Structure formats: C-alpha cells, structure tokens
Short mmCIF file of C-alpha atoms and ligand atoms in Angstrom, two decimals:
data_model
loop_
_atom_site.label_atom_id
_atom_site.label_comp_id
_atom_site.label_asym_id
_atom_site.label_seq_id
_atom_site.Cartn_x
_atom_site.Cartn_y
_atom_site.Cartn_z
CA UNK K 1 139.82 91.35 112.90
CA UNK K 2 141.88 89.23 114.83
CA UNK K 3 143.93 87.70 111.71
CA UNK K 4 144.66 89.43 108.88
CA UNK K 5 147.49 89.35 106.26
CA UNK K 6 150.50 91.30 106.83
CA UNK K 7 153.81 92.31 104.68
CA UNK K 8 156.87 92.22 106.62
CA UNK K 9 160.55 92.87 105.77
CA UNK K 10 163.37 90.27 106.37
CA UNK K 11 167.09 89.86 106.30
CA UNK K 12 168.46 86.43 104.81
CA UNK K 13 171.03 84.16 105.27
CA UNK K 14 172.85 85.65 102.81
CA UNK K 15 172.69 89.03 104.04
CA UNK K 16 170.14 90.38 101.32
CA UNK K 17 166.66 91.86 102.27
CA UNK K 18 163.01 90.26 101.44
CA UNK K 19 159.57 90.83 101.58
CA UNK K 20 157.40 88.36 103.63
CA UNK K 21 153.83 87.21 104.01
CA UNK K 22 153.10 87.06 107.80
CA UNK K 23 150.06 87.35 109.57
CA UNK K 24 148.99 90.19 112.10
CA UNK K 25 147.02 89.73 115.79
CA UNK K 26 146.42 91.21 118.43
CA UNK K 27 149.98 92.24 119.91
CA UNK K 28 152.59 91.78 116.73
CA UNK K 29 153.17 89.50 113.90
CA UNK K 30 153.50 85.35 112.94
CA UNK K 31 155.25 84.26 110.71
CA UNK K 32 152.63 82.62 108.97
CA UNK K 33 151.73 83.21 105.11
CA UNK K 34 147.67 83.33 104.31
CA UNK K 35 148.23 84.78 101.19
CA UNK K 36 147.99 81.42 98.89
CA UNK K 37 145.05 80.03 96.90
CA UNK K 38 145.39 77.23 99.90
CA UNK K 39 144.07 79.45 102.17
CA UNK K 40 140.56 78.86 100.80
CA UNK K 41 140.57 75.30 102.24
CA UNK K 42 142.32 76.69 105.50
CA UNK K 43 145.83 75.65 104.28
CA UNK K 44 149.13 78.11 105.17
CA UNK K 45 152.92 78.28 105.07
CA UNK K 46 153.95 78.50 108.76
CA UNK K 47 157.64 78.88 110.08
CA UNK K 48 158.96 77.61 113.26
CA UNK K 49 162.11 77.45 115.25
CA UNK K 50 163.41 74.12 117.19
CA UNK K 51 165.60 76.99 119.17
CA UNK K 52 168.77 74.49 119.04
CA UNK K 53 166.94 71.44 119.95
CA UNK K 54 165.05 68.28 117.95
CA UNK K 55 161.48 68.84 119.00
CA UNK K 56 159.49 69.69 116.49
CA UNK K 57 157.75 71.64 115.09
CA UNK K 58 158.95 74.25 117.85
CA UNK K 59 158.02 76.84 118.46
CA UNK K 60 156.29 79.33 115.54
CA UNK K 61 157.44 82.70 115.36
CA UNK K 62 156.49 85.88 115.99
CA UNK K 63 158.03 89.29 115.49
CA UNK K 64 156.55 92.37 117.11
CA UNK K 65 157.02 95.21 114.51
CA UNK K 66 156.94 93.20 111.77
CA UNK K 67 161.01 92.88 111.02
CA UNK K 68 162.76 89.60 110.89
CA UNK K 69 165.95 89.03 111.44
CA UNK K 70 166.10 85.06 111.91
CA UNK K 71 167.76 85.00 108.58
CA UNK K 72 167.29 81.18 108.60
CA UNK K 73 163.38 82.00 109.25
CA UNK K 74 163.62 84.37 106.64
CA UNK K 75 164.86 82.57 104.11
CA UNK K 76 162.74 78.98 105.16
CA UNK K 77 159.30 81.12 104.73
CA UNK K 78 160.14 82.89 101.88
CA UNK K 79 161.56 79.83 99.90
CA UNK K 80 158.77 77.57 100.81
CA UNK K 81 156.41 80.41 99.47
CA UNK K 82 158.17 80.56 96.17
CA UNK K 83 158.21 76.27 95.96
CA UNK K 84 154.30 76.48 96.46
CA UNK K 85 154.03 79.34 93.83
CA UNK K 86 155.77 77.47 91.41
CA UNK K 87 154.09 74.26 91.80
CA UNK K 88 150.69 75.81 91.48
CA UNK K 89 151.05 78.65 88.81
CA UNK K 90 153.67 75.78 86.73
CA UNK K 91 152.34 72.38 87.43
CA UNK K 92 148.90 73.03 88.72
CA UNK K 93 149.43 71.78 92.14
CA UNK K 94 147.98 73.16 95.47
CA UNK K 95 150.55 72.36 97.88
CA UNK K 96 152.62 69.38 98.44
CA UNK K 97 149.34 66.72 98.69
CA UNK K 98 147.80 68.52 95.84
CA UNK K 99 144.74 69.46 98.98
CA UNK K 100 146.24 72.61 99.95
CA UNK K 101 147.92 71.20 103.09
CA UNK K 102 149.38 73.63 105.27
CA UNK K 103 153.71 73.77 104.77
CA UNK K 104 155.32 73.79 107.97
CA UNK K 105 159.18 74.58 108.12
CA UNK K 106 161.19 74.28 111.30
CA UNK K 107 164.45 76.46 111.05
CA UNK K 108 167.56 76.04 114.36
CA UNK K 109 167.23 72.16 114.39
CA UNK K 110 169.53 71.12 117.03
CA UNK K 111 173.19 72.24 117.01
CA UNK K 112 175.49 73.36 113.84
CA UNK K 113 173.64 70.44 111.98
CA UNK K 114 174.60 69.75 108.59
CA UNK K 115 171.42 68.50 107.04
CA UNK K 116 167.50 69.28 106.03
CA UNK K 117 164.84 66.77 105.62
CA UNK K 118 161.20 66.32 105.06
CA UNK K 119 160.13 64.29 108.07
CA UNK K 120 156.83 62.95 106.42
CA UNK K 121 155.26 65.94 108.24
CA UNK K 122 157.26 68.76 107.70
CA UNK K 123 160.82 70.76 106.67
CA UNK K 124 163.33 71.04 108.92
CA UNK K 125 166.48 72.71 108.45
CA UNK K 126 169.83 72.70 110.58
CA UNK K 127 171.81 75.77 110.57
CA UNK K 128 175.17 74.21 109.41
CA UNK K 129 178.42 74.17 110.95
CA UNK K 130 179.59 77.00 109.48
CA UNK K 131 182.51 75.19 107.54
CA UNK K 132 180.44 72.27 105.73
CA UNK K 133 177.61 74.38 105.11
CA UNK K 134 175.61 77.73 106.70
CA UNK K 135 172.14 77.17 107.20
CA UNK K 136 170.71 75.26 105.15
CA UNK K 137 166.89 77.04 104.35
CA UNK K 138 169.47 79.98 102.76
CA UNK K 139 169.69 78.09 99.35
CA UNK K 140 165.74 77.86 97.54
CA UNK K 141 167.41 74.80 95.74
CA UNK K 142 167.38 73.05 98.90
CA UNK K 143 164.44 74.11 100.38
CA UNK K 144 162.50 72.81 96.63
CA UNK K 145 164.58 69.87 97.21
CA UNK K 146 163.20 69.31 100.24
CA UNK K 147 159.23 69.85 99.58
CA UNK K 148 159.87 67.86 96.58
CA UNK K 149 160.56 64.92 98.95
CA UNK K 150 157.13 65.58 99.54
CA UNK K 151 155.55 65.57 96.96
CA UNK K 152 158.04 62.51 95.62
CA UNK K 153 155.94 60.70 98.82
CA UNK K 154 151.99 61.22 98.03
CA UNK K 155 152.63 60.33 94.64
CA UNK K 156 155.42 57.59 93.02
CA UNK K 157 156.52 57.01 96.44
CA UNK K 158 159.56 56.08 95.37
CA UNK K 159 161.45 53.56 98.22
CA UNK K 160 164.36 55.49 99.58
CA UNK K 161 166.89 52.39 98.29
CA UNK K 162 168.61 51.71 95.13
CA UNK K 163 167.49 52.89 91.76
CA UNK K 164 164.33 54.01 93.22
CA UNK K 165 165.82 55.94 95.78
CA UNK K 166 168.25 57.37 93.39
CA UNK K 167 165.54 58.63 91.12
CA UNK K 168 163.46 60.22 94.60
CA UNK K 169 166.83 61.84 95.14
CA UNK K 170 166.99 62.99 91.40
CA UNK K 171 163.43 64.68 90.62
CA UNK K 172 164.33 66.69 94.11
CA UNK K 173 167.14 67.87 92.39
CA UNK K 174 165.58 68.50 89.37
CA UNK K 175 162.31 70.67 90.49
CA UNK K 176 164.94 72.47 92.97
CA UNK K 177 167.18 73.59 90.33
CA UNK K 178 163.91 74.25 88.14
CA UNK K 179 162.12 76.15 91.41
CA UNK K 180 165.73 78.06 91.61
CA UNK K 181 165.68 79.20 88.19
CA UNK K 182 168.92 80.33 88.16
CA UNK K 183 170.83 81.24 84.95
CA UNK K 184 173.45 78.70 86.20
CA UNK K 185 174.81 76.90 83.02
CA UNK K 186 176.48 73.93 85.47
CA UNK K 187 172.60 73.19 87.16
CA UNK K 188 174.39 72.93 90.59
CA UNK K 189 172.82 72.01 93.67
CA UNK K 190 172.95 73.78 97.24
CA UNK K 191 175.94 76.44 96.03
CA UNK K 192 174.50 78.98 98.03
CA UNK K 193 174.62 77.11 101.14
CA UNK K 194 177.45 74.47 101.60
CA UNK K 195 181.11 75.65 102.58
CA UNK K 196 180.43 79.59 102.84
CA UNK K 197 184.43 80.03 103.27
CA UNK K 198 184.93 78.84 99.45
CA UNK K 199 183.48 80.15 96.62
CA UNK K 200 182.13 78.44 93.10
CA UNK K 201 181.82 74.90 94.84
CA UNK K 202 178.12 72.77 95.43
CA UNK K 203 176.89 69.30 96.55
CA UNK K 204 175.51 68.40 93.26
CA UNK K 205 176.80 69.50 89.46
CA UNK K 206 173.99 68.17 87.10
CA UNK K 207 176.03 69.07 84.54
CA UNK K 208 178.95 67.28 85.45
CA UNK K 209 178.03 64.91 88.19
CA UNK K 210 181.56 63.66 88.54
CA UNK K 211 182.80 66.86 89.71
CA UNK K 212 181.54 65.76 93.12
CA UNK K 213 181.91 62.24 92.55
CA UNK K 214 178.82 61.43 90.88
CA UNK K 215 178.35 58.80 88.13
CA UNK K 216 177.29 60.20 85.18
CA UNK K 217 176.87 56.97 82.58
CA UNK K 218 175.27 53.43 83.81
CA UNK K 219 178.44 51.86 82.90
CA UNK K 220 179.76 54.08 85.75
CA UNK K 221 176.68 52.53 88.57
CA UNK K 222 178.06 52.45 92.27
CA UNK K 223 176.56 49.11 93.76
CA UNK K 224 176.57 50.39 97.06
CA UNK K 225 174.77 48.14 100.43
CA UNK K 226 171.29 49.58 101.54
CA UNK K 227 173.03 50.75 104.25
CA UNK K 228 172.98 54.19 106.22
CA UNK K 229 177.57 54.36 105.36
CA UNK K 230 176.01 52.56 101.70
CA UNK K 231 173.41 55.52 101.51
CA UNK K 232 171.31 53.39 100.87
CA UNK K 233 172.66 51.90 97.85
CA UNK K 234 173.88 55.12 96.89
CA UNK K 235 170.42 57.64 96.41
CA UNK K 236 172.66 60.75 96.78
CA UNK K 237 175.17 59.25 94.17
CA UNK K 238 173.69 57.15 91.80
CA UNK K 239 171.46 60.10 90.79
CA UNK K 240 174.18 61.51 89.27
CA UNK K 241 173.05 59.72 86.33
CA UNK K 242 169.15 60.74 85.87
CA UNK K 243 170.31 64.18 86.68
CA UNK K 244 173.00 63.89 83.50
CA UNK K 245 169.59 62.81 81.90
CA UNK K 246 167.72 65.56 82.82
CA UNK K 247 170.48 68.15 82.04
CA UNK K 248 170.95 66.70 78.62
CA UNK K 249 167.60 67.14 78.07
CA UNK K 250 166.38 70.50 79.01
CA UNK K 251 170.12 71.37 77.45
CA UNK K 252 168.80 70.35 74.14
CA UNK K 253 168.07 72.82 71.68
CA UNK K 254 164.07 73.80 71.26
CA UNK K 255 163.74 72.49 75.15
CA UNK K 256 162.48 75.20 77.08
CA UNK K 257 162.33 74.54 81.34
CA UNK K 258 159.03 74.90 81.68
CA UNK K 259 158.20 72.43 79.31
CA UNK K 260 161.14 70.20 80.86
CA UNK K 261 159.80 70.19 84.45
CA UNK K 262 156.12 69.50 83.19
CA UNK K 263 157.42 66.50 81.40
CA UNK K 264 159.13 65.36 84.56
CA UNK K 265 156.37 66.50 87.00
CA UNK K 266 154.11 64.60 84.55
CA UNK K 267 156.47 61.41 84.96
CA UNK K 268 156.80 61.31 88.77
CA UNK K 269 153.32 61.65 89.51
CA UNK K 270 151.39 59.57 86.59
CA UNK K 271 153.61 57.13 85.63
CA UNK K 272 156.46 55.82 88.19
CA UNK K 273 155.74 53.93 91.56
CA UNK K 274 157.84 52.85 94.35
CA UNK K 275 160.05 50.76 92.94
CA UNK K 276 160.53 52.13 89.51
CA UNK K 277 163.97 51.75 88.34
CA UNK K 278 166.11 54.02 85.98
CA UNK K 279 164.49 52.65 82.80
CA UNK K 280 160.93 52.95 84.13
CA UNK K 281 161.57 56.80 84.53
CA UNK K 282 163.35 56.20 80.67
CA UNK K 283 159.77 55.24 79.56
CA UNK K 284 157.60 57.52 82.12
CA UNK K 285 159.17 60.64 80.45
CA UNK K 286 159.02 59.79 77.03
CA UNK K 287 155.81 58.42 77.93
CA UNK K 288 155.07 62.09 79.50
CA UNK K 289 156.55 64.16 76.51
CA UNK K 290 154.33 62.27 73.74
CA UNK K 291 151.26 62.88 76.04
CA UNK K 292 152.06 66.61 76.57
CA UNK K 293 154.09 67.15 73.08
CA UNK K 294 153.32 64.19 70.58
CA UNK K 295 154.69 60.95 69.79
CA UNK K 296 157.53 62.22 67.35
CA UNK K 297 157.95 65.67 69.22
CA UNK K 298 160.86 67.67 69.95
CA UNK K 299 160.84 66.87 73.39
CA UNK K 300 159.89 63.15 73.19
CA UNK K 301 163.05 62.57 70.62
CA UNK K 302 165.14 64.21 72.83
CA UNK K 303 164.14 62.56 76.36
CA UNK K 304 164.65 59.07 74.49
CA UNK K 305 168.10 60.77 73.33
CA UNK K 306 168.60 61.93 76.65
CA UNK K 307 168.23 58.97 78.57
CA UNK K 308 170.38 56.76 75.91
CA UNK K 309 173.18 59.09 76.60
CA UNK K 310 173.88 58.24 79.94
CA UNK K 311 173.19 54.51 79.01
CA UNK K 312 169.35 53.76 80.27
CA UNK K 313 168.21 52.24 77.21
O1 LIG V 1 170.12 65.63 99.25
C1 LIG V 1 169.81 65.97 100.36
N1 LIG V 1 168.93 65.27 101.11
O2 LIG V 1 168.37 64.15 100.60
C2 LIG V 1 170.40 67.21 101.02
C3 LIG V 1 171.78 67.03 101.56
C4 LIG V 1 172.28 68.45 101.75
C5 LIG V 1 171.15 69.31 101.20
C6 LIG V 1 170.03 69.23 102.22
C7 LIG V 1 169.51 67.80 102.10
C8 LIG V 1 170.59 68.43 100.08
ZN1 LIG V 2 167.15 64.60 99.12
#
C-alpha cells in the first residue's frame, strides 16, 4: 500500500502535545489527513510550509518517524481538522465548498508576519513577531476564523467593504469562537495567539467590543473610507456590533450554542448576499430561527431582541 493513514504525535505552539492524522509512504510520513468523510470524493487536509518566504502553497511536509515538531504545522493541521469536524458533524457541511474540497494550510509565511488569511485558495498563516502575536495557526479561533472566510465566499459572498464586510468579518468571529468552544464567558478572539508576553488580553472581546475599541451599539458606527488605513470602511471594527448581537443572543437564557451557530450558519448561507447590510442579517436570523425553531420561539424572540439591543432595528 503505498498510502495509508497514519497517527502521529505533535508538539504545538503552545507547548502542549497532540495527536495527528498524517499519511504514511514509502520512506516516512506527510502531513496530510485522509481520515475525513471527504476522502470519499478524494478531498484531504494537507499542511505546508512557505519556509520564510510568500510562495505558496510551499512546500508540504513530511516527517520521517512520524513526530512533529513544527509547532505552527502542528497546530495549522490539527485546527483545520477540528474546523472541518465541526462543520460537518454540526452544520452538515463537507468542507469549506460543501464538495469535500481538499483544505490546504501554509504555515512560515514570510518573515515574523503578523497576519493569516484565506487567499481564495487556501490558509496561510505568518508566524508573528513574537511581541504582536506568536504564530498565528496556535489559536483554533483563528484558524475557524480563517476557513470561515471561506466558506463566507462560496456562499453570501459578502463584499469585503462596509456593512457587508463588517458582517464577513463577524460570522468568522462567530463560528471561530463557536469552533473554539471555549468556556470563555468574554467570547474573545485570538487570546491564545496575539502578544504572548501579556496575559488575559485578545484582538476581539464579543462581549465587550469596546475593550479593544470596537463599537458595540449603531449609534456608536465608525464611517471609516474603503480604504486599506480605512479597513475598508472599518470590517475589523464595525463588527463589533453584530458580534454584541451574537453574544447577546447565545447569552440569552434557553439559547444553547449549537442551536446559536445553526441559526447563524443557516443565515449566512440561505439568506444574506454580497451586499447585505446589518439589518439584512437582523432579518436573515430571525428569518433562520423561525425556520429552525418557530415563528414565536425562544430563539426567534431573542435574535429580534438581540439585534434591537445594539440598535439594528
Ligand atoms: O480578523 C482577521 N482577519 O480578517 C485576523 C487578524 C488577526 C487574526 C488573523 C486574521 C484575525
Ligand atoms: Zn477576518
């Protein structure tokens, strides 16, 4: 047999030990995860390494004794394996087109780059500067983030400007934080991963998005320029007020997260389109919630309640 699936051990970024898919040949291991209902169409998680530069993907690697200690490998693999598990065993989707397309991740892009991104392709993950952030595959927030870029792309499509943008930005957020599954009570985004000299800070509090200068309330709405300084009109800060949605939501008594991130999953990809705005994903949730839950449900009363709070009416 020339291919066949492997379990390997790994370090991560943080220092803590995993178990990985990989696949064995011939002379040692890939990294390369052919363990997922996608492999029945052909489809795969595959890791790669840029090796400090911007080509991509790089180079995919291999390990001979089945022992990784790329923690930023580690971590990329593992964490894309856990985003494609929850998608399919929670929202019934095989892989990020919903066709079982293979995930590729590059890991070492360029030099101490502060930043990951979907590339239309593919992940790709810098390794941080090691002030600003360590690298940046070590936080499975981030790396859900990330394929949820994806996923925001073959379905709403979402325009990366404005209101639209700002929602994109927010359902990554969301289905990371939900992919996480941490029993964080301040829904933060990317703690394990940005400034690993301090302790307790984030990017992102969904809980309290001004902590890190987020609007929380309309009435608080940053008209920024579609600009790369504007961010585009302000995706990565204007959010700050679907995510106060979406924590006062799932925050509400009765709401469980399961049932929150199929309401939202059910939103993004049936309802909204590219240039929804904030009140469009107002009516695609409750819209969601009374398909999944009922008209006068729990859950639809409270997304309406939700989204009123922070002043989307
Ligand atoms: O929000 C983001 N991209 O749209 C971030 C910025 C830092 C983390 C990696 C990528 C999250
Ligand atoms: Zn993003």
């Amino acid at each position: 047999v020339n291919h066949a699936a492997a379990t390997g051990t790994g370090t991560g970024v943080l220092g803590d030990t995993k178990t990985l898919n990989t696949d064995s040949y011939s002379s040692g291991y890939y990294l390369r995860d052919i363990t997922k209902p996608m492999y029945s169409t052909g489809g795969k998680i595959e890791t790669y390494t840029a090796n400090y530069g911007t080509a991509l993907p790089g180079t995919l690697l291999t390990d001979a004794d089945n022992v990784w200690t790329d923690r930023a490998a580690v971590d990329a693999h593992y964490y894309a394996g856990k985003t494609y598990d929850y998608y399919y065993n929670k929202l019934g989707r095989n892989s990020f087109d919903n066709r079982g397309a293979t995930m590729k991740s590059t890991v070492h892009y360029s030099r101490n780059y502060n930043n990951a991104f979907w590339n239309g392709t593919q992940m790709v993950y810098g390794d941080g500067d090691g002030r600003q952030f360590t690298s940046l595959s070590g936080a499975l927030d981030v790396v859900a983030h990330e394929i949820t870029h994806a996923v925001t792309e073959r379905t709403a499509g979402l325009v990366y400007e404005y209101q639209p943008g700002a929602l994109n930005e927010s359902f990554s957020d969301v289905l990371g934080n939900l992919v996480e599954n941490k029993n964080d009570p301040k829904w933060l985004l990317g703690e394990d991963v940005t400034t690993p000299g301090i302790a307790g800070d984030a990017l992102r509090s969904m809980s309290n998005p001004n902590e890190y200068d987020q609007p929380d309330h309309m009435n608080e709405y940053r008209n920024l320029p579609n600009t790369r300084e504007g961010d585009w009109g302000g995706v990565h800060i204007n959010s700050g007020i679907p995510n106060k949605a979406f924590y006062n939501f799932v925050t509400t008594p009765g709401i469980t997260k399961d049932n929150a991130g199929k309401i939202w999953y059910r939103a993004l990809t049936q309802y909204l389109t590219s240039y929804s705005q904030f009140v469009d994903a107002r009516n695609a949730t409750i819209q969601a919630a009374t398909d999944l839950f009922g008209a006068n449900s729990t859950e639809a009363t409270a997304v309406a309640n939700a989204w009123t709070s922070v002043g989307v009416v």
